[in-house]
Coordinates of C-alpha atoms and ligand atoms in Angstrom, one line a residue:
X1 CA -1.8 4.5 17.4
X2 CA -2.0 1.0 15.8
X3 CA 0.2 -0.7 13.2
X4 CA -2.5 -0.2 10.6
X5 CA -2.4 2.2 7.7
X6 CA -5.2 2.8 5.2
X7 CA -5.0 3.8 1.6
X8 CA -7.6 5.9 -0.2
X9 CA -7.9 7.5 -3.6
X10 CA -9.1 11.0 -4.3
X11 CA -12.9 11.2 -4.9
X12 CA -14.0 12.5 -8.3
X13 CA -17.6 13.6 -7.4
X14 CA -19.5 15.1 -4.5
X15 CA -21.1 11.7 -3.9
X16 CA -17.8 9.9 -3.9
X17 CA -16.4 12.5 -1.5
X18 CA -19.3 11.8 0.9
X19 CA -18.6 8.1 0.7
X20 CA -14.9 8.7 1.4
X21 CA -15.6 10.9 4.4
X22 CA -17.9 8.3 5.9
X23 CA -15.3 5.6 5.3
X24 CA -12.5 7.6 6.8
X25 CA -14.6 8.4 9.9
X26 CA -15.4 4.7 10.4
X27 CA -11.8 3.6 9.9
X28 CA -10.4 6.3 12.2
X29 CA -11.7 4.2 15.1
X30 CA -8.7 1.8 14.4
X31 CA -6.4 4.7 15.2
X32 CA -4.2 4.1 12.1
X33 CA -0.6 5.2 12.1
X34 CA -1.3 7.1 8.9
X35 CA -3.7 7.3 6.0
X36 CA -2.4 7.5 2.5
X37 CA -3.8 9.1 -0.7
X38 CA -2.9 7.8 -4.1
X39 CA -1.6 9.9 -6.9
X40 CA -3.0 9.9 -10.4
X41 CA -0.9 8.3 -13.1
X42 CA 1.4 10.8 -14.9
X43 CA 0.6 13.5 -12.4
X44 CA -3.1 13.6 -13.2
X45 CA -5.4 14.4 -10.3
X46 CA -2.4 16.1 -8.5
X47 CA -4.7 18.6 -6.9
X48 CA -7.2 15.9 -5.9
X49 CA -4.4 14.1 -4.0
X50 CA -3.2 17.3 -2.3
X51 CA -6.7 18.4 -1.2
X52 CA -7.7 14.9 -0.1
X53 CA -4.6 14.4 2.0
X54 CA -5.0 17.8 3.7
X55 CA -8.7 17.3 4.3
X56 CA -8.3 13.8 5.8
X57 CA -5.5 15.0 8.1
X58 CA -7.5 18.0 9.3
X59 CA -10.8 16.0 9.6
X60 CA -9.3 13.2 11.8
X61 CA -6.0 14.5 13.2
X62 CA -4.5 11.3 11.8
X63 CA -1.3 11.9 9.8
X64 CA -1.8 11.8 6.0
X65 CA 0.8 10.4 3.6
X66 CA 0.6 11.6 0.0
X67 CA 1.6 9.2 -2.8
X68 CA 3.8 11.0 -5.3
X69 CA 5.0 9.7 -8.7
X70 CA 7.5 11.2 -11.1
X71 CA 7.0 9.5 -14.5
X72 CA 5.4 12.1 -16.8
X73 CA 6.3 15.0 -14.5
X74 CA 9.0 17.7 -14.5
X75 CA 11.4 18.3 -11.6
X76 CA 9.8 21.7 -10.9
X77 CA 6.3 20.1 -10.6
X78 CA 7.6 17.6 -8.1
X79 CA 9.3 20.2 -6.1
X80 CA 6.3 22.5 -6.1
X81 CA 4.0 19.6 -5.0
X82 CA 6.4 18.6 -2.2
X83 CA 6.5 22.2 -1.0
X84 CA 2.7 22.5 -1.0
X85 CA 2.4 19.3 1.0
X86 CA 5.1 20.3 3.5
X87 CA 3.6 23.8 4.0
X88 CA 0.2 22.2 4.6
X89 CA 1.6 19.9 7.3
X90 CA 1.7 16.7 5.3
X91 CA 5.0 15.3 6.3
X92 CA 4.8 11.7 4.9
X93 CA 5.2 10.5 1.3
X94 CA 4.9 7.3 -0.5
X95 CA 7.4 7.9 -3.3
X96 CA 6.9 6.0 -6.5
X97 CA 8.0 5.8 -10.1
X98 CA 4.4 5.6 -11.5
X99 CA 3.5 3.8 -14.7
X100 CA 4.2 5.0 -18.2
X101 CA 1.5 6.8 -20.1
X102 CA -0.9 4.8 -22.1
X103 CA 0.5 6.2 -25.3
X104 CA 3.9 4.7 -24.3
X105 CA 5.7 8.1 -24.1
X106 CA 8.1 8.4 -21.1
X107 CA 9.3 11.6 -19.5
X108 CA 11.4 10.9 -16.5
X109 CA 12.9 13.8 -14.7
X110 CA 14.9 11.5 -12.4
X111 CA 17.2 8.7 -13.4
X112 CA 15.5 6.2 -11.1
X113 CA 13.4 6.0 -8.0
X114 CA 16.4 6.2 -5.5
X115 CA 17.3 9.5 -7.1
X116 CA 13.7 10.7 -6.7
X117 CA 13.8 9.7 -3.0
X118 CA 17.0 11.6 -2.5
X119 CA 15.6 14.7 -4.2
X120 CA 12.5 14.6 -2.1
X121 CA 14.6 14.2 1.1
X122 CA 16.6 17.2 0.1
X123 CA 13.4 19.3 -0.4
X124 CA 12.1 18.6 3.1
X125 CA 12.8 16.0 5.8
X126 CA 9.8 13.9 4.8
X127 CA 9.1 10.4 6.2
X128 CA 9.3 8.4 3.0
X129 CA 7.8 5.0 2.3
X130 CA 8.5 3.2 -1.0
X131 CA 6.9 0.2 -2.8
X132 CA 8.3 -3.3 -3.0
X133 CA 7.2 -6.5 -4.8
X134 CA 7.2 -9.9 -3.1
X135 CA 6.4 -11.6 -6.4
X136 CA 8.7 -9.3 -8.4
X137 CA 7.7 -6.2 -10.4
X138 CA 6.6 -7.3 -13.9
X139 CA 9.2 -4.9 -15.5
X140 CA 12.1 -5.9 -13.2
X141 CA 15.1 -7.4 -15.0
X142 CA 15.3 -10.1 -12.3
X143 CA 14.3 -10.8 -8.7
X144 CA 17.8 -9.8 -7.6
X145 CA 17.7 -6.6 -9.6
X146 CA 14.3 -5.8 -8.0
X147 CA 15.7 -6.3 -4.5
X148 CA 18.8 -4.2 -5.5
X149 CA 16.4 -1.3 -6.4
X150 CA 14.7 -1.6 -3.0
X151 CA 18.1 -1.5 -1.3
X152 CA 19.0 1.6 -3.2
X153 CA 15.7 3.2 -2.2
X154 CA 16.5 2.4 1.4
X155 CA 20.0 3.9 1.0
X156 CA 18.5 7.0 -0.5
X157 CA 16.4 7.6 2.7
X158 CA 13.2 5.5 2.5
X159 CA 12.2 4.4 6.0
X160 CA 9.7 1.7 5.1
X161 CA 8.5 -0.3 2.1
X162 CA 4.8 -1.2 1.4
X163 CA 4.3 -4.3 -0.6
X164 CA 2.3 -4.8 -3.7
X165 CA -0.8 -6.8 -2.7
X166 CA -0.4 -10.5 -2.4
X167 CA -2.6 -13.4 -1.2
X168 CA 0.0 -16.1 -0.6
X169 CA 1.7 -15.2 2.7
X170 CA 4.4 -17.9 2.1
X171 CA 5.7 -16.0 -0.9
X172 CA 5.9 -12.8 1.2
X173 CA 7.8 -14.6 4.0
X174 CA 10.4 -15.9 1.4
X175 CA 10.7 -12.4 0.0
X176 CA 11.3 -11.0 3.5
X177 CA 14.2 -13.5 4.0
X178 CA 15.8 -12.6 0.8
X179 CA 15.4 -8.9 1.4
X180 CA 17.0 -9.2 4.8
X181 CA 19.9 -11.2 3.4
X182 CA 20.4 -8.3 0.9
X183 CA 21.0 -5.9 3.9
X184 CA 17.6 -4.2 3.8
X185 CA 16.6 -3.4 7.3
X186 CA 13.6 -1.1 6.9
X187 CA 10.2 -2.4 7.9
X188 CA 8.4 -4.2 5.1
X189 CA 4.7 -3.6 5.4
X190 CA 2.3 -6.1 3.9
X191 CA -0.2 -4.5 1.5
X192 CA -3.6 -6.1 2.0
X193 CA -6.2 -5.9 -0.7
X194 CA -9.8 -6.8 0.3
X195 CA -11.5 -8.6 -2.6
X196 CA -14.6 -6.6 -3.4
X197 CA -15.0 -8.2 -6.9
X198 CA -13.0 -11.4 -7.6
X199 CA -13.0 -11.1 -11.4
X200 CA -11.7 -7.5 -11.3
X201 CA -9.0 -8.5 -8.7
X202 CA -7.9 -11.4 -11.0
X203 CA -7.4 -9.0 -13.8
X204 CA -5.4 -6.6 -11.6
X205 CA -3.4 -9.5 -10.1
X206 CA -2.4 -10.6 -13.6
X207 CA -1.2 -7.1 -14.5
X208 CA 0.8 -6.8 -11.3
X209 CA 2.3 -10.3 -11.3
X210 CA 0.4 -11.3 -8.1
X211 CA -0.5 -15.0 -8.0
X212 CA -3.9 -16.2 -6.9
X213 CA -3.5 -19.3 -4.7
X214 CA -5.7 -22.3 -5.4
X215 CA -7.5 -22.0 -2.1
X216 CA -8.7 -18.5 -3.0
X217 CA -9.7 -19.5 -6.5
X218 CA -11.6 -22.5 -5.1
X219 CA -13.4 -20.5 -2.4
X220 CA -14.8 -18.1 -5.0
X221 CA -15.7 -20.9 -7.5
X222 CA -17.6 -22.7 -4.7
X223 CA -19.3 -19.4 -3.7
X224 CA -20.5 -19.1 -7.3
X225 CA -21.9 -22.6 -7.3
X226 CA -23.6 -22.4 -3.9
X227 CA -24.7 -18.8 -4.4
X228 CA -22.8 -17.7 -1.3
X229 CA -22.1 -14.0 -1.0
X230 CA -18.6 -13.1 -2.3
X231 CA -18.2 -10.6 0.5
X232 CA -18.4 -13.4 3.1
X233 CA -15.7 -15.3 1.3
X234 CA -13.5 -12.2 1.1
X235 CA -14.0 -11.5 4.8
X236 CA -12.9 -15.1 5.8
X237 CA -9.9 -15.0 3.5
X238 CA -8.9 -11.6 4.9
X239 CA -9.2 -12.7 8.5
X240 CA -7.1 -15.8 7.8
X241 CA -4.4 -13.8 5.9
X242 CA -3.9 -11.0 8.5
X243 CA -4.1 -13.4 11.4
X244 CA -1.3 -15.4 9.9
X245 CA 0.8 -12.2 9.4
X246 CA 0.3 -11.1 13.0
X247 CA 1.2 -14.5 14.3
X248 CA 4.3 -14.5 12.1
X249 CA 5.4 -11.3 14.0
X250 CA 4.5 -8.6 11.5
X251 CA 3.5 -5.5 13.4
X252 CA 2.0 -3.4 10.6
X253 CA -0.3 -3.8 7.6
X254 CA -1.3 -1.4 4.9
X255 CA -4.9 -1.8 3.7
X256 CA -5.9 -0.9 0.2
X257 CA -9.4 0.2 1.1
X258 CA -10.7 1.3 -2.3
X259 CA -12.6 3.9 -0.2
X260 CA -14.8 1.3 1.3
X261 CA -15.1 0.6 5.0
X262 CA -16.6 -2.9 5.6
X263 CA -13.9 -5.3 4.5
X264 CA -11.1 -2.9 5.5
X265 CA -12.6 -2.8 9.0
X266 CA -12.7 -6.6 9.1
X267 CA -9.1 -6.8 8.1
X268 CA -8.0 -4.1 10.6
X269 CA -10.0 -5.6 13.5
X270 CA -8.8 -9.2 12.8
X271 CA -5.1 -8.0 12.6
X272 CA -5.3 -6.0 15.8
X273 CA -7.0 -8.8 17.7
X274 CA -4.4 -11.4 16.5
X275 CA -1.6 -9.0 17.4
X276 CA -2.9 -8.4 20.8
X277 CA -3.5 -12.0 21.6
X278 CA 0.1 -12.8 20.4
X279 CA 1.4 -10.1 22.8
X280 CA -0.7 -11.6 25.7
X281 CA 0.7 -15.1 25.0
X282 CA 4.3 -13.7 25.0
X283 CA 3.6 -11.8 28.3
X284 CA 2.2 -14.9 29.9
X285 CA 5.2 -16.9 28.8
X286 CA 7.5 -14.3 30.4
X287 CA 5.5 -14.4 33.7
X288 CA 5.5 -18.3 33.8
Ligands
FAD1 P1 10.8 1.4 -8.9 O1 11.2 1.3 -7.5 O2 11.6 2.3 -9.8 O3 10.9 0.0 -9.6 C1 10.4 -1.2 -9.0 C2 10.9 -2.4 -10.0 O4 10.3 -2.3 -11.2 C3 12.4 -2.3 -10.2 O5 12.9 -3.6 -10.4 C4 12.5 -1.5 -11.5 O6 13.7 -1.8 -12.2 C5 11.3 -2.1 -12.3 N1 10.6 -1.1 -13.2 C6 9.5 -0.4 -12.9 N2 9.2 0.3 -14.0 C7 10.1 0.1 -14.9 C8 10.3 0.7 -16.2 N3 9.5 1.5 -16.7 N4 11.4 0.3 -16.8 C9 12.3 -0.6 -16.3 N5 12.1 -1.2 -15.0 C10 11.1 -0.8 -14.4 N6 1.1 4.2 -9.0 C11 0.5 5.4 -9.2 O7 0.5 5.9 -10.4 N7 0.0 6.1 -8.2 C12 0.0 5.7 -6.9 O8 -0.4 6.3 -6.0 C13 0.6 4.4 -6.6 N8 0.7 3.9 -5.4 C14 1.3 2.7 -5.2 C15 1.4 2.2 -3.9 C16 2.0 0.9 -3.6 C17 2.2 0.5 -2.2 C18 2.5 0.2 -4.7 C19 3.1 -1.2 -4.5 C20 2.4 0.6 -6.0 C21 1.8 1.9 -6.3 N9 1.7 2.4 -7.6 C22 1.1 3.7 -7.8 C23 2.2 1.7 -8.7 C24 3.7 2.0 -9.0 O9 3.8 3.3 -9.5 C25 4.2 1.0 -10.1 O10 4.2 -0.3 -9.6 C26 5.4 1.4 -10.8 O11 5.5 0.6 -12.0 C27 6.7 1.1 -10.0 O12 6.9 2.0 -9.1 P2 8.1 1.8 -8.0 O13 8.2 3.1 -7.3 O14 8.0 0.6 -7.2 O15 9.3 1.7 -9.1

């Protein structure tokens, strides 16, 4: 089992389902620690998440993690969903607040995400990951408040935190330092987003508060001018990012696959290779 995890979303058509199965089969070769399935905003696509998580787990034998959000749900829905997962053998969750509905209405059955994590833990002894934000959640009162919420999620029983996607590793390293100083000890797993379409990623990054470093912006501008394939640029950036993370000692990454295999494979392969060569160097140093 590797330190890789892959994230998928539930397919919405037979064709999309075939693509997902093919992707999952290709990525299974990396022996991921788990594969997670996202949860539709406000509880939509609930069944899609459940079915997909169960089917991925039984198809590959790799543990599935179901994302679960509470905004827009009721306590009984959350409990029912947690029971269905547990009974089907899905023992991992990524527990999240979820975003408010587009119409602005908010229905929150839990006071906050730490309370949600505690409630899930008391339903069943799930392994629970939560989200964290190296560049601060856009709705957080402050960086300190954001980190305090993460600490409360750890105290409520979360055993790891997956980051929002980022492209500037130095910001992640600063975040890790601050988080450790705040007494947070759970593993922080870098969330890696392959860039399939730079313009779309720029829009998403703006919404999420993720910065686009100059070297990334410049690489894609140059590709446009020279007519270079964007995928080649994305692959080089990914390799450099995950290599740096492995060399900095991070043992796990979570790859937002968008249900596509090629760039996710490149990221996983590069991370594992860098991790292994780091271990070999350390071993050689011990022997010398
Ligand atoms: P919290 O831990 O509650 O909050 C994080 C920070 O944001 C805190 O500082 C908190 O105070 C602040 N904050 C967030 N929302 C508010 C608010 N409404 N009012 C005041 N402060 C607020 N979303 C989905 O719908 N489905 C998914 O499957 C999904 N998967 C995700 C996986 C990962 C790894 C990540 C990073 C995000 C994912 N999201 C998903 C998005 C997530 O639901 C949003 O980022 C959400 O806004 C915050 O969720 P959280 O659990 O981090 O919130």
